[in-house]
Tab-separated table of C-alpha atoms in Angstrom:
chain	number	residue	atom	x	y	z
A	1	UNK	CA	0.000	0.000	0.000
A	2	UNK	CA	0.958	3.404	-1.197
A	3	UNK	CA	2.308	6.298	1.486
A	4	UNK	CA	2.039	9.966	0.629
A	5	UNK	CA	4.602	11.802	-1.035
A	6	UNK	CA	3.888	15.170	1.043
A	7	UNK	CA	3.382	16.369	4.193
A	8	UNK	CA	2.071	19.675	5.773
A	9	UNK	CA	3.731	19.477	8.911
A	10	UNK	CA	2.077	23.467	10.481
A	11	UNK	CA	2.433	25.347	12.340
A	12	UNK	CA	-0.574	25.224	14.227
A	13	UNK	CA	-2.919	28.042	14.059
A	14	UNK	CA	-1.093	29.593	10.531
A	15	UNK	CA	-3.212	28.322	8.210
A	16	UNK	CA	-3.043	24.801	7.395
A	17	UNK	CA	-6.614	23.564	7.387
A	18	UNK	CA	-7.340	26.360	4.704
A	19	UNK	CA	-4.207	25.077	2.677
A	20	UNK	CA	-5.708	21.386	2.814
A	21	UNK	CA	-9.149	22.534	1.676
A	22	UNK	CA	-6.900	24.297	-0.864
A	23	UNK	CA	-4.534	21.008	-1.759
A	24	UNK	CA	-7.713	19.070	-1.901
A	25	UNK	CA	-9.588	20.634	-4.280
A	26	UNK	CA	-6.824	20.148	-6.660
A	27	UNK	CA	-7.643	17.402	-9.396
A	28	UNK	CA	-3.934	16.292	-9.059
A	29	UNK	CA	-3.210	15.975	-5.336
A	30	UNK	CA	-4.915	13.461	-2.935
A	31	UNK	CA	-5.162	14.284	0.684
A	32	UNK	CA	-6.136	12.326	3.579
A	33	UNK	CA	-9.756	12.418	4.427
A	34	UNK	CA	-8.821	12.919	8.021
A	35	UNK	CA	-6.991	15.925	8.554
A	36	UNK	CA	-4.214	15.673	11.468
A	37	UNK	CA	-3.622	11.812	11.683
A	38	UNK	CA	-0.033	12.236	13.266
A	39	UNK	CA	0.856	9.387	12.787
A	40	UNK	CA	4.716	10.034	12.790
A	41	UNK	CA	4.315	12.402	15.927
A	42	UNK	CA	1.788	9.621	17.599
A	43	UNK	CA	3.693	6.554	16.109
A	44	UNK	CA	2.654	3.547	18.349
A	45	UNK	CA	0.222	5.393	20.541
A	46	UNK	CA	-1.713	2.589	20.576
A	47	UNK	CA	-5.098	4.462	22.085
A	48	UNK	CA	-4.470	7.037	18.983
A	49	UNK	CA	-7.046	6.957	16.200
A	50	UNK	CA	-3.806	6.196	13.581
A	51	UNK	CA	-1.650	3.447	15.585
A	52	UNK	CA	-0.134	1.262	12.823
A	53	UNK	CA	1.703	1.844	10.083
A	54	UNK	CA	-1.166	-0.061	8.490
A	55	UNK	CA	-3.780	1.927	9.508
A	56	UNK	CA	-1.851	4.792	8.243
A	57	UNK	CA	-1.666	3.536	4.931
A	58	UNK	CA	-5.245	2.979	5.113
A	59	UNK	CA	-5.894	6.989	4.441
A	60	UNK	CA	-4.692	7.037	1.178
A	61	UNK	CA	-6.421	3.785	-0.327
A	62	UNK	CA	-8.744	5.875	-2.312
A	63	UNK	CA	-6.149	7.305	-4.403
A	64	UNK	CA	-5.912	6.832	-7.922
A	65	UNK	CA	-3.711	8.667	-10.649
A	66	UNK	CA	-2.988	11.623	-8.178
A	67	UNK	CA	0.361	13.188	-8.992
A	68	UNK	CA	0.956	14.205	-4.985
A	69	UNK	CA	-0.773	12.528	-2.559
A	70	UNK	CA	-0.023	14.290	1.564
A	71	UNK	CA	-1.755	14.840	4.565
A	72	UNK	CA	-1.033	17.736	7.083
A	73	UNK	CA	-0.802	17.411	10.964
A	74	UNK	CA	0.497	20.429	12.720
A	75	UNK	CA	2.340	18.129	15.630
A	76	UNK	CA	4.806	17.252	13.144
A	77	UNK	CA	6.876	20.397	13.087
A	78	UNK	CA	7.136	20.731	16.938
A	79	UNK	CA	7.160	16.991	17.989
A	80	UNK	CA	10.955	16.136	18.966
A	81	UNK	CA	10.662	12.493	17.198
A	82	UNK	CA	8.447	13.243	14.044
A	83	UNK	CA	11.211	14.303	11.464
A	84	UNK	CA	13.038	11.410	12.421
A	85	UNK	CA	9.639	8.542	11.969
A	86	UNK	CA	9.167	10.644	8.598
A	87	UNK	CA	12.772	10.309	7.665
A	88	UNK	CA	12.515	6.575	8.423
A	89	UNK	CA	9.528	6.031	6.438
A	90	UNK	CA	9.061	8.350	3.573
A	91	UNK	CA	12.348	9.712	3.137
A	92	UNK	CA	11.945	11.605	-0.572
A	93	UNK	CA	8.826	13.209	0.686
A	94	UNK	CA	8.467	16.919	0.504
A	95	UNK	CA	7.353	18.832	2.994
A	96	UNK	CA	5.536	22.184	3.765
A	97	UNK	CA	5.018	24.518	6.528
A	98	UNK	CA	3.303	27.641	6.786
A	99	UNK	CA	4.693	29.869	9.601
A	100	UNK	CA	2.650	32.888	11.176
A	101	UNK	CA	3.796	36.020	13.352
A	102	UNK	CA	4.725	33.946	16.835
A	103	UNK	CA	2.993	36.155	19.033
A	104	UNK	CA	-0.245	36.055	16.848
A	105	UNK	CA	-0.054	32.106	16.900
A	106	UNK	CA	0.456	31.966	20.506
A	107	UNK	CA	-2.690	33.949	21.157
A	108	UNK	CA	-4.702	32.942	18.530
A	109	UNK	CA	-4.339	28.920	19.350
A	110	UNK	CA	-5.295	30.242	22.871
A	111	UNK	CA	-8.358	31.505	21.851
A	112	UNK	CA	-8.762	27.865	20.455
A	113	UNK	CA	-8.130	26.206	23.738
A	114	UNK	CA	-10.942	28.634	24.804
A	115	UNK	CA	-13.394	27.968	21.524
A	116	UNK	CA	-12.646	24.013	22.504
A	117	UNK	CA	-12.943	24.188	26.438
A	118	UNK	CA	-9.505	23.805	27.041
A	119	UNK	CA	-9.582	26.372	29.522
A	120	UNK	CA	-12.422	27.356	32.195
A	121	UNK	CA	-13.108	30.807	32.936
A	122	UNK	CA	-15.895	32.561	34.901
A	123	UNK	CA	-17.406	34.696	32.923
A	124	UNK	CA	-15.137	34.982	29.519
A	125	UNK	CA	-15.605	38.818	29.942
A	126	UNK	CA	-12.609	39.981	27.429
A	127	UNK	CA	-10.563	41.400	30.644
A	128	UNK	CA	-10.812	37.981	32.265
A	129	UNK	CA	-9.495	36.262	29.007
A	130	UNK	CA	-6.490	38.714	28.636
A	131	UNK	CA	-5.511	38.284	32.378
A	132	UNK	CA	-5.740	33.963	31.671
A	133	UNK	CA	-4.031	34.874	28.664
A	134	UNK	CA	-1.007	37.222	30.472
A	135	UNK	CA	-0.525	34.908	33.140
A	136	UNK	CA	0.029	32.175	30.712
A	137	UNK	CA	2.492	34.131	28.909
A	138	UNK	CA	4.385	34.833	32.459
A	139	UNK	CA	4.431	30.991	33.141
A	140	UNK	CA	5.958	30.720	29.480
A	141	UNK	CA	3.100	27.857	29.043
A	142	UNK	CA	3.430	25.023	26.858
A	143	UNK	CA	1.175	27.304	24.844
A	144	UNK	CA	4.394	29.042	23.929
A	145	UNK	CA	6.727	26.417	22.352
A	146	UNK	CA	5.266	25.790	19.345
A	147	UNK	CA	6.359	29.646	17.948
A	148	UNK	CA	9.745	28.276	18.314
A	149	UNK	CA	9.908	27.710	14.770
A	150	UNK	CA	13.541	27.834	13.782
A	151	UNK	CA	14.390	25.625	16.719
A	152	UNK	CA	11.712	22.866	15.408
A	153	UNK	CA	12.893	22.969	11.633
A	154	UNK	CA	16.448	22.868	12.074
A	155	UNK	CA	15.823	19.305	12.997
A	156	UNK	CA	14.383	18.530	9.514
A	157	UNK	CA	17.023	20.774	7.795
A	158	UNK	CA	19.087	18.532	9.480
A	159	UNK	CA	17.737	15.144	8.149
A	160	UNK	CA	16.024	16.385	4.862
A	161	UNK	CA	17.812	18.347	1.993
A	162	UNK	CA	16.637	21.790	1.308
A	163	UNK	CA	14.747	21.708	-1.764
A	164	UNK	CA	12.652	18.673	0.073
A	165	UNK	CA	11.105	21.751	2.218
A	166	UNK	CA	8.827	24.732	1.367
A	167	UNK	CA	8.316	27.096	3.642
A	168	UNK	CA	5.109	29.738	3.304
A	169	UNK	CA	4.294	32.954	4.969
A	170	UNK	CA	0.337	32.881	7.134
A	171	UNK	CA	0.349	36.994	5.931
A	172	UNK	CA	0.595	35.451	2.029
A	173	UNK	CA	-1.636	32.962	2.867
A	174	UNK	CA	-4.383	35.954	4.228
A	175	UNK	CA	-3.514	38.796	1.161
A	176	UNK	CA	-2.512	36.481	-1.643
A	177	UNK	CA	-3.641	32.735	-1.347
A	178	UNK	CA	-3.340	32.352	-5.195
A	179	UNK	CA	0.298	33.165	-5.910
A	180	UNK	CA	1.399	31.218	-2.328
A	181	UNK	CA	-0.978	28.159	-3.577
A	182	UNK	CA	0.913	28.932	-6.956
A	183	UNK	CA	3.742	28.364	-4.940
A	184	UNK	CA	3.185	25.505	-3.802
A	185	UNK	CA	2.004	23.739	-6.616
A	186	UNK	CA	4.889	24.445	-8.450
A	187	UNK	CA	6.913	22.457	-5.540
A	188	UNK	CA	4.756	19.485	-5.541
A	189	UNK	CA	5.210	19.483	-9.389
A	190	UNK	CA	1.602	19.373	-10.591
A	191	UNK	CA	-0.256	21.943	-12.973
A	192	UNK	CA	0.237	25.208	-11.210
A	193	UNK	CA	-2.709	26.994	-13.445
A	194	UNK	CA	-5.050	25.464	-11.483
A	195	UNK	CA	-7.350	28.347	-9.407
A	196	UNK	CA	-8.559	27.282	-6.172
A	197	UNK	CA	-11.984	28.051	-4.496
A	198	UNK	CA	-11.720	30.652	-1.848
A	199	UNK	CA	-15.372	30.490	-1.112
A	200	UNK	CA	-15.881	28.564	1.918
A	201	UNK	CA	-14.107	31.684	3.817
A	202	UNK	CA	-11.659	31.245	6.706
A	203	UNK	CA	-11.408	27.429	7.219
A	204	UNK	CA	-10.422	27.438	11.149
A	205	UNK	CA	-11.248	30.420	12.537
A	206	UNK	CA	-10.503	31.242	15.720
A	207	UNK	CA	-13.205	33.261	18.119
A	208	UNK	CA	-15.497	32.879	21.539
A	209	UNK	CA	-18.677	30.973	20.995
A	210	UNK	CA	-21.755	33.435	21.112
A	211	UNK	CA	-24.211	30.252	21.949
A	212	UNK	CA	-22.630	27.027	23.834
A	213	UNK	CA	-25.643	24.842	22.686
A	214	UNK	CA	-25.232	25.914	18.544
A	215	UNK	CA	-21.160	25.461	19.687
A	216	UNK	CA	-22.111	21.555	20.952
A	217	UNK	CA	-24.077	20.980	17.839
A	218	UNK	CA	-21.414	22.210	15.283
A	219	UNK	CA	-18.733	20.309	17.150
A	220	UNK	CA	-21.192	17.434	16.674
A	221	UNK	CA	-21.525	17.765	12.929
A	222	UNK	CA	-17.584	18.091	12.338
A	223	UNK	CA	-16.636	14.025	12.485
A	224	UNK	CA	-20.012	13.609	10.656
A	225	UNK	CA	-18.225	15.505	7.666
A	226	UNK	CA	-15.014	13.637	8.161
A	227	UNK	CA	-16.715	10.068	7.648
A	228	UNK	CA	-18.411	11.405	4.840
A	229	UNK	CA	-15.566	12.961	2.885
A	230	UNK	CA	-13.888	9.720	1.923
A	231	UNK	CA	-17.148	8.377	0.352
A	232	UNK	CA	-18.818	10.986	-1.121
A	233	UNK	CA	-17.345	13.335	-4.508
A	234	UNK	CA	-14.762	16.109	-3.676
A	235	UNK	CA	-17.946	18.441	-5.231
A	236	UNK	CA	-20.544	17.383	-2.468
A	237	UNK	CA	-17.268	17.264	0.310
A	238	UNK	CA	-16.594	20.705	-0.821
A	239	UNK	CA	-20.199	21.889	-0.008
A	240	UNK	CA	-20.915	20.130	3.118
A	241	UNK	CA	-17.543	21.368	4.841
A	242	UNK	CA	-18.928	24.989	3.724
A	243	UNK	CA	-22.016	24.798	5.247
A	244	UNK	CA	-20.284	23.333	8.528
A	245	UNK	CA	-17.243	26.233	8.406
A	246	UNK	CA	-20.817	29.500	7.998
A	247	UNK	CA	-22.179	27.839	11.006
A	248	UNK	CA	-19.463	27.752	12.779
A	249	UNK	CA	-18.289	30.775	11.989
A	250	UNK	CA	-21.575	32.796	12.559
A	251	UNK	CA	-21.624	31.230	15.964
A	252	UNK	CA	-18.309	32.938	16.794
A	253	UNK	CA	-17.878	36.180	18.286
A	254	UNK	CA	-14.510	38.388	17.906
A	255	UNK	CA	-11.834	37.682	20.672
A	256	UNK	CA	-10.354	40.935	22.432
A	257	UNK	CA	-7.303	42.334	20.545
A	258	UNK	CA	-3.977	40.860	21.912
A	259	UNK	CA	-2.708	44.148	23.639
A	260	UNK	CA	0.698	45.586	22.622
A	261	UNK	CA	2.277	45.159	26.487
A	262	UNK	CA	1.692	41.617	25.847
A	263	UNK	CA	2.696	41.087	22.772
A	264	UNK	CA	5.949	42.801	23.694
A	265	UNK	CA	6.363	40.340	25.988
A	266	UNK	CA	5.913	37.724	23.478
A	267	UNK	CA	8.136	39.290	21.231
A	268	UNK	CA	11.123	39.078	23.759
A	269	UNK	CA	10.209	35.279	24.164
A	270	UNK	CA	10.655	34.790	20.420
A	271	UNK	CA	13.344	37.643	19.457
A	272	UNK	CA	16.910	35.345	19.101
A	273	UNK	CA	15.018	32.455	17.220
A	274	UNK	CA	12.705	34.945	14.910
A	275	UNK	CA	16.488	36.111	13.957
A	276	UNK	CA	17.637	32.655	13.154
A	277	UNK	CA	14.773	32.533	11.466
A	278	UNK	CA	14.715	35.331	9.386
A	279	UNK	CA	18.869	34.379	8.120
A	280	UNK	CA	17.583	30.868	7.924
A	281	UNK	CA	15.160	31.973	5.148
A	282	UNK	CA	16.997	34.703	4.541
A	283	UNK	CA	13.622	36.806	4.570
A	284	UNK	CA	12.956	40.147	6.075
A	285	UNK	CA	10.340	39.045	9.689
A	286	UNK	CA	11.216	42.545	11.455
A	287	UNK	CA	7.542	43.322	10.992
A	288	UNK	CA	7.210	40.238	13.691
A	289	UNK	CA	9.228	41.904	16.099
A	290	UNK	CA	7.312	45.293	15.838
């Protein structure tokens, strides 16, 4: 049995479930049906949904002719063993990860630990959520880790040549999805031309459910979609994961704005490795230390 040719390995909250609803509608690329299997971060976990190398191999049974086939869990690019299992397994596989502003991430997958009840507040008033959020920060929470993100690739530039790795921007992912898809297609090596469907709006967006009850629902309807998707067309996929992603999204009120004095204190967390960073790529990222 066949194993994919590309991973999305994150970074968690930058992007990557809009890039696999991207990928996916492509005629040439086959992706997982689940999204985030991790197996290579979860490899033998044997209460894990993905625990064999069979079972693994099991996601990509439905492909056919596809040019790329990949799946994209964000645990890859932080997990300490995960370049190593994919280096073991699927050595020649390219891989791609989209990187956002650290502090941005950091706050933003803490408003999903709030969206998903990961945290317990009182009231959720936005000055209650900002002090949970500070105090977090102060602790230097696990929360924090993952915007270590020259730290975390260095071990696959370490094990993987360079041109196996594309790395994208979030900010070109938000203003210009078409040329960073472009991008990308032209490093999987499949028809670049194609134009992707930007109609189903921000795939994972992050916010404070307005009504807990609509919130249970919606969280009900999710793995409804996801044992659907293998079975159904990529047309009728396509339309029932955009109904699910409005309701969700209409059920979600705006989070307070992360503060400047807290970002600055973010920004100080992440300075030395956003400078690795930025030589690594040899990209301008002042703007994230602003």
């Amino acid at each position: 049995m066949a194993l994919p040719n590309f991973l999305v390995i994150g970074a968690a909250k930058a992007g990557t479930t809009t890039v696999y609803q991207y990928l996916k509608q492509h005629p040439q690329v086959y992706m997982s049906p689940r999204k985030e299997p991790h197996f290579f971060s979860k490899n033998g976990t044997k209460d894990y949904p993905i625990p064999t190398l069979e079972d693994y191999q099991a996601l990509f049974q439905g492909a056919s002719d596809e040019i790329a086939m990949g799946e994209a869990s964000t645990s890859y690019l932080t997990h300490p063993k995960a370049a190593e299992h994919i280096k073991c397994h699927i050595p020649n596989a390219k891989l791609i990860a989209i990187l956002r502003d650290p502090a941005y991430r950091t706050y933003s997958l803490y408003i999903m630990l709030l969206m998903l009840g990961g945290r317990k507040l009182s009231s959720y008033t936005h000055q209650e959520i900002l002090d949970d959020f500070q105090s977090l920060v102060e602790k230097r929470s696990g929360l924090i880790r993952g915007g270590f993100y020259y730290s975390h690739l260095q071990r696959y530039y370490n094990l993987f040549p360079a041109n196996q790795i594309k790395l994208g921007l979030f900010q070109n992912l938000k203003d210009k999805p078409d040329l960073l898809m472009e991008d990308i297609f032209n490093f999987l090596e499949i028809d670049s031309s194609f134009t992707i469907n930007k109609s189903f709006g921000s795939a994972n967006k992050g916010g404070i459910p307005r009504n807990k009850k609509i919130d249970t629902f919606i969280k009900k309807v999710k793995p409804i979609y996801h044992s659907l998707s293998p079975i159904i067309s990529q047309r009728w996929s396509n339309k029932i994961y955009k109904i699910y992603v409005d309701l969700r999204n209409k059920n979600l009120e705006q989070p307070p704005k992360l503060p400047q004095e807290i970002r600055q204190q973010l920004i100080e967390v992440y300075r030395e490795d956003i400078l690795k960073l930025q030589d690594l790529l040899q990209r301008d990222l002042s703007i994230w230390l602003q």
